[in-house]
Short mmCIF file of C-alpha atoms in Angstrom, two decimals:
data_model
loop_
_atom_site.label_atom_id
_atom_site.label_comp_id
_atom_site.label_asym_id
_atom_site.label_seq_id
_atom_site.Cartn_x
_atom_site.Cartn_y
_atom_site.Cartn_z
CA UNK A 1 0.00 0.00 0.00
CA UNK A 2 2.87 2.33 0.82
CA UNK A 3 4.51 1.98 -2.60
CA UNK A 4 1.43 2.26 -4.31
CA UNK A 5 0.58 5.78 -2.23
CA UNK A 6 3.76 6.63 -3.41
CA UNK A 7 3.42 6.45 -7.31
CA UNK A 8 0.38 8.35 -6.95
CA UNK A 9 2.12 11.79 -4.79
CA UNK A 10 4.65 10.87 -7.88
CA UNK A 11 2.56 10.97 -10.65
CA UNK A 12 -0.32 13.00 -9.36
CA UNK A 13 -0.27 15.93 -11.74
CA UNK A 14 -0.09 13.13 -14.58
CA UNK A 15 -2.81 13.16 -17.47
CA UNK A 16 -4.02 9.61 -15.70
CA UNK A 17 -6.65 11.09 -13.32
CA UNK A 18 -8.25 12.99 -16.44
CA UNK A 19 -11.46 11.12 -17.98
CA UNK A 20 -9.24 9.96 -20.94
CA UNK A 21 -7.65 6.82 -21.38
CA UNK A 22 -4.31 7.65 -21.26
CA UNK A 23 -1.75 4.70 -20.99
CA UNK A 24 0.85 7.03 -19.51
CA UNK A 25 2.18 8.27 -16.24
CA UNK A 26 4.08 10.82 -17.12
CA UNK A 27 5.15 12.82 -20.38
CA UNK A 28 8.49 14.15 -20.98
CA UNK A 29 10.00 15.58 -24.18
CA UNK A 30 7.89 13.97 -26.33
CA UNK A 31 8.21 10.65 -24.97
CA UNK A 32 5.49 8.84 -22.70
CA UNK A 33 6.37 6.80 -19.58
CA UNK A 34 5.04 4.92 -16.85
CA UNK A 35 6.14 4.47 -13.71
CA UNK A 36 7.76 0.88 -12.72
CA UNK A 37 8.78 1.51 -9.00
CA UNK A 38 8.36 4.61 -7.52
CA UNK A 39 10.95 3.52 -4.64
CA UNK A 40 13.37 2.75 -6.83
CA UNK A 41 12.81 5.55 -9.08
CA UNK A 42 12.70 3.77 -11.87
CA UNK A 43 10.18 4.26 -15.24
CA UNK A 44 9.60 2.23 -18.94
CA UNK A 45 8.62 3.50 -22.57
CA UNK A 46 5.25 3.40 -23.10
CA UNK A 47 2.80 4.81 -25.68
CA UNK A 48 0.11 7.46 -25.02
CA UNK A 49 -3.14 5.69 -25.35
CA UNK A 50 -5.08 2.99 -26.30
CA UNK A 51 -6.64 4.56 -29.13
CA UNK A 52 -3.38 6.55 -30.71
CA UNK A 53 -0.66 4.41 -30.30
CA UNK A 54 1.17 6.13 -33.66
CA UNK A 55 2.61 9.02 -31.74
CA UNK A 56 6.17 8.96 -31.91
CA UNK A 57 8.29 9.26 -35.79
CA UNK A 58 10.97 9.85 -36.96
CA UNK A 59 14.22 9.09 -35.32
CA UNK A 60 13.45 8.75 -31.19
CA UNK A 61 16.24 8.72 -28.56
CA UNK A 62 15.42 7.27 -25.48
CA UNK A 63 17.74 8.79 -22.49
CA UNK A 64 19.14 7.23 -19.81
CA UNK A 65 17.22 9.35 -16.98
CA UNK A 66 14.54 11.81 -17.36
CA UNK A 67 13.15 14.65 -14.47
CA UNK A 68 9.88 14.69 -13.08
CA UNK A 69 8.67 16.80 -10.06
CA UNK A 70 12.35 17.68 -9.41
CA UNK A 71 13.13 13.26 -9.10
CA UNK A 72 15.57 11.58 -11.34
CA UNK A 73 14.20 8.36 -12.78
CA UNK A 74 16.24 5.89 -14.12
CA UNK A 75 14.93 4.60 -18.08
CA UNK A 76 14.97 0.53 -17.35
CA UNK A 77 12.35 -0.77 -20.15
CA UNK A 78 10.61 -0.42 -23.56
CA UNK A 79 7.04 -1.90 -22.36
CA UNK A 80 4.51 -3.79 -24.40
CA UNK A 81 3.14 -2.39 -27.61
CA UNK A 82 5.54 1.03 -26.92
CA UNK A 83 6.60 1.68 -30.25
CA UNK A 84 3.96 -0.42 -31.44
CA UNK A 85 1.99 1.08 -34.40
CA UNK A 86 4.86 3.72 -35.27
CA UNK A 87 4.98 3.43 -38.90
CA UNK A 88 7.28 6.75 -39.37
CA UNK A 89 9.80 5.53 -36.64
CA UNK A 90 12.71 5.47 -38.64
CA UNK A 91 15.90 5.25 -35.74
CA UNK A 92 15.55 4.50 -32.29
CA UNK A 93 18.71 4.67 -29.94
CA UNK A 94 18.29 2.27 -26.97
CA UNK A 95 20.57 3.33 -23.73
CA UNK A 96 22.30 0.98 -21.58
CA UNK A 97 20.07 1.37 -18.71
CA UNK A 98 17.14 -0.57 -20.63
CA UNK A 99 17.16 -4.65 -19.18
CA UNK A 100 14.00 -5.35 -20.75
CA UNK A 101 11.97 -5.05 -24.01
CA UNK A 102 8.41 -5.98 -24.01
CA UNK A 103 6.44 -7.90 -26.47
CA UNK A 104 5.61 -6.23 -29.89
CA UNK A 105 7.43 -3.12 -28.57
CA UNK A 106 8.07 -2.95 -31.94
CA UNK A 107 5.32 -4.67 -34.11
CA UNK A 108 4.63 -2.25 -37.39
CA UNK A 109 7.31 -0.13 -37.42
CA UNK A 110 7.99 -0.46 -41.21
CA UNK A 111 10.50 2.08 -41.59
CA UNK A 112 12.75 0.69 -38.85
CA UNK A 113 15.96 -0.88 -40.96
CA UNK A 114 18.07 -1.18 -37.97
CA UNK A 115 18.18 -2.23 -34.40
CA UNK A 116 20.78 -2.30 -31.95
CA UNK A 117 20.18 -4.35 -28.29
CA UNK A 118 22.98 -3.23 -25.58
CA UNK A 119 24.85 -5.36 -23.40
CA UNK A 120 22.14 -4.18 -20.50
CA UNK A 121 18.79 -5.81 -21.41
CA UNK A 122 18.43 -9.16 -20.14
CA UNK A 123 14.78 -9.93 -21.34
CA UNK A 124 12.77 -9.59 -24.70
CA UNK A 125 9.05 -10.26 -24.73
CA UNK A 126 7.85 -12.41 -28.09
CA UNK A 127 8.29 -10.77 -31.25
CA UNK A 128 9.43 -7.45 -29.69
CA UNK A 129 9.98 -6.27 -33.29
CA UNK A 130 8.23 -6.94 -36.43
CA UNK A 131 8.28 -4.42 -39.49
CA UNK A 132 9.24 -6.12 -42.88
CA UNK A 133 11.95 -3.66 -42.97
CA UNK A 134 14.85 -4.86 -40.94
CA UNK A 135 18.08 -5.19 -42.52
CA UNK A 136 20.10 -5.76 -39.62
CA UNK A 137 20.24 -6.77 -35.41
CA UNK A 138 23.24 -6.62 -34.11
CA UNK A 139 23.27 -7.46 -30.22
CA UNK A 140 26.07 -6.03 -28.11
CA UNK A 141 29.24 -8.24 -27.81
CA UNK A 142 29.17 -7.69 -24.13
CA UNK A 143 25.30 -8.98 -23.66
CA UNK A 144 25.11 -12.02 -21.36
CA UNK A 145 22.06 -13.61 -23.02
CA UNK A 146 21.53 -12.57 -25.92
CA UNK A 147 23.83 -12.76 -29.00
CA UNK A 148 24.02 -12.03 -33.18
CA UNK A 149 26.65 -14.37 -34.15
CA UNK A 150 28.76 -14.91 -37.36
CA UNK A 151 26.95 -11.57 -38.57
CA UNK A 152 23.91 -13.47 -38.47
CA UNK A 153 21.05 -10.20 -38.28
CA UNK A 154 19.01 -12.16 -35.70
CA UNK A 155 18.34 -12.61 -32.17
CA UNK A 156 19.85 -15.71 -30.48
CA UNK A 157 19.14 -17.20 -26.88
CA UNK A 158 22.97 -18.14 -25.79
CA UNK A 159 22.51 -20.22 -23.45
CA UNK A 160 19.91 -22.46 -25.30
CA UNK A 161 21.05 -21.59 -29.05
CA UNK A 162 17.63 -20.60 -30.17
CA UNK A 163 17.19 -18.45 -32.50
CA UNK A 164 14.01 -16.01 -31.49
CA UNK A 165 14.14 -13.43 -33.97
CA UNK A 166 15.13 -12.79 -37.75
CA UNK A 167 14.89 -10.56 -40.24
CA UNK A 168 14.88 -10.85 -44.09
CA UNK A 169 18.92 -10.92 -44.23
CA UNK A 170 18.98 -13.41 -41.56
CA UNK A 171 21.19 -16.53 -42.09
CA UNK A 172 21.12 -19.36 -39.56
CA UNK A 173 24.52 -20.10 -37.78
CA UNK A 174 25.00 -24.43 -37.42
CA UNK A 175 25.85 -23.81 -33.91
CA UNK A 176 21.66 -22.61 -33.66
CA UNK A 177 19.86 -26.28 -32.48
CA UNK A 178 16.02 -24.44 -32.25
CA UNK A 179 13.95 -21.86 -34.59
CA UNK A 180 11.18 -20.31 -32.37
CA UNK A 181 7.79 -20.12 -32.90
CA UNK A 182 7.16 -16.75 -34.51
CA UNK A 183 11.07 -16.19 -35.49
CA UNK A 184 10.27 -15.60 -38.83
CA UNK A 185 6.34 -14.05 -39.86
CA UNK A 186 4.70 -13.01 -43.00
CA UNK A 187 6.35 -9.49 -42.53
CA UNK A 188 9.35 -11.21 -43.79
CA UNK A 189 10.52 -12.26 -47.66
CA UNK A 190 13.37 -14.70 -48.57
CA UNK A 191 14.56 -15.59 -51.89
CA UNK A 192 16.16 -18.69 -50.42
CA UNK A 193 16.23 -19.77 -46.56
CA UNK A 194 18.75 -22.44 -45.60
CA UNK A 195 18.36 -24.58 -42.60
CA UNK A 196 21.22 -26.23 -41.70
CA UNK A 197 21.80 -29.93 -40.65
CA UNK A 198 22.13 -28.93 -37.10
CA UNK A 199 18.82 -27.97 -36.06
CA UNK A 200 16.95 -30.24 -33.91
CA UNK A 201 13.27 -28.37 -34.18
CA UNK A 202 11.40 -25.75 -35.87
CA UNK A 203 8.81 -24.79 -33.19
CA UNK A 204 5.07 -23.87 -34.75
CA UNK A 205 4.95 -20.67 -36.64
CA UNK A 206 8.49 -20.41 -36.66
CA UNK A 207 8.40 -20.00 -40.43
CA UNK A 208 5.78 -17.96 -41.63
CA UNK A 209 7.66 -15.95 -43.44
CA UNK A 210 7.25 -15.82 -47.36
CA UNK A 211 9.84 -18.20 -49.13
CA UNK A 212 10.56 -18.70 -52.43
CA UNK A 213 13.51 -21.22 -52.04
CA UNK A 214 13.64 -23.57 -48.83
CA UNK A 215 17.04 -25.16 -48.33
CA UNK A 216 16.63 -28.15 -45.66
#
């Protein structure tokens, strides 16, 4: 109860105790947050509300800390559907305070050619990006559980070698043993897709991508 009294002194000139629906806490520079823990002063990425979630284009920098009622909160997430519908995002820079990505943080944005994951996030929700447009994912050398190996433009889970996300310039690595479900969907187009010897299973609606060649 305490920490709950506490987000709302926090947040209490916020748009959420108008009669709109607002998804947001708080609004700074452009950019629409909510609060994760007001103790530990600490905020995600969100959008602004249910019924305009196309509000951010162009190329969007996320910083490491904004202000709010003279607090410093820390930037530790990209939450569920944040960047969801932004079909003039073009560049998004990611700090190193972000350990988590939600799912379909990313789902339409179909100008997005490029995206970066630091060595900080330690958790991506399912299909945290989809656009058609991706060219390349590169994850951060330093990342402890996620990697892009061999160049590969995808997202693979080290410890397990499964592959959770591609793109359409994605080749599969042999040291990859599983595809996940909803690694590849219709956003996608291949000319030819190889699947090397060494993977042990494809889960359901891994490949729903449009192929012209298969290569098994």
């Amino acid at each position: 109860m305490k920490n709950v009294l506490t987000k709302v002194i926090l947040v209490a000139t916020c748009v959420l105790i108008s009669t709109h629906a607002y998804a947001y806490d708080i609004e700074v520079d452009g950019i629409y947050y909510n609060i994760v823990s007001a103790g530990d002063k600490t905020c995600e990425v969100t959008y602004k509300n249910s019924y305009e979630y196309n509000t951010y284009s162009g190329a969007v920098s996320i910083p490491k800390t904004i202000v709010y009622n003279n607090q410093v909160l820390t930037v530790v997430g990209i939450g569920e559907l944040a960047f969801g519908a932004q079909v003039n995002l073009t560049v998004i820079n990611i700090p190193n305070t972000i350990t988590y990505i939600g799912n379909s943080a990313f789902r339409a944005c179909n100008k997005l050619t490029d995206i970066y994951i630091p060595a900080s996030v330690q958790k991506l929700g399912t299909a945290f990006v989809k656009g058609g447009s991706l060219k390349s994912i590169v994850i951060d050398p330093q990342n402890k559980v996620y990697d892009s190996r061999d160049n590969c433009n995808a997202v693979i889970e080290s410890a397990t070698n499964r592959m959770i996300l591609g793109c359409s310039t994605t080749t599969i690595p042999k040291t990859v043993i599983t595809i996940a479900g909803s690694c590849f969907t219709s956003y996608e187009y291949f000319e030819t897709l190889t699947i090397p010897n060494t993977i042990q299973e494809i889960e359901y609606g891994a490949l729903g991508c449009n192929i012209k060649n298969l290569i098994i």
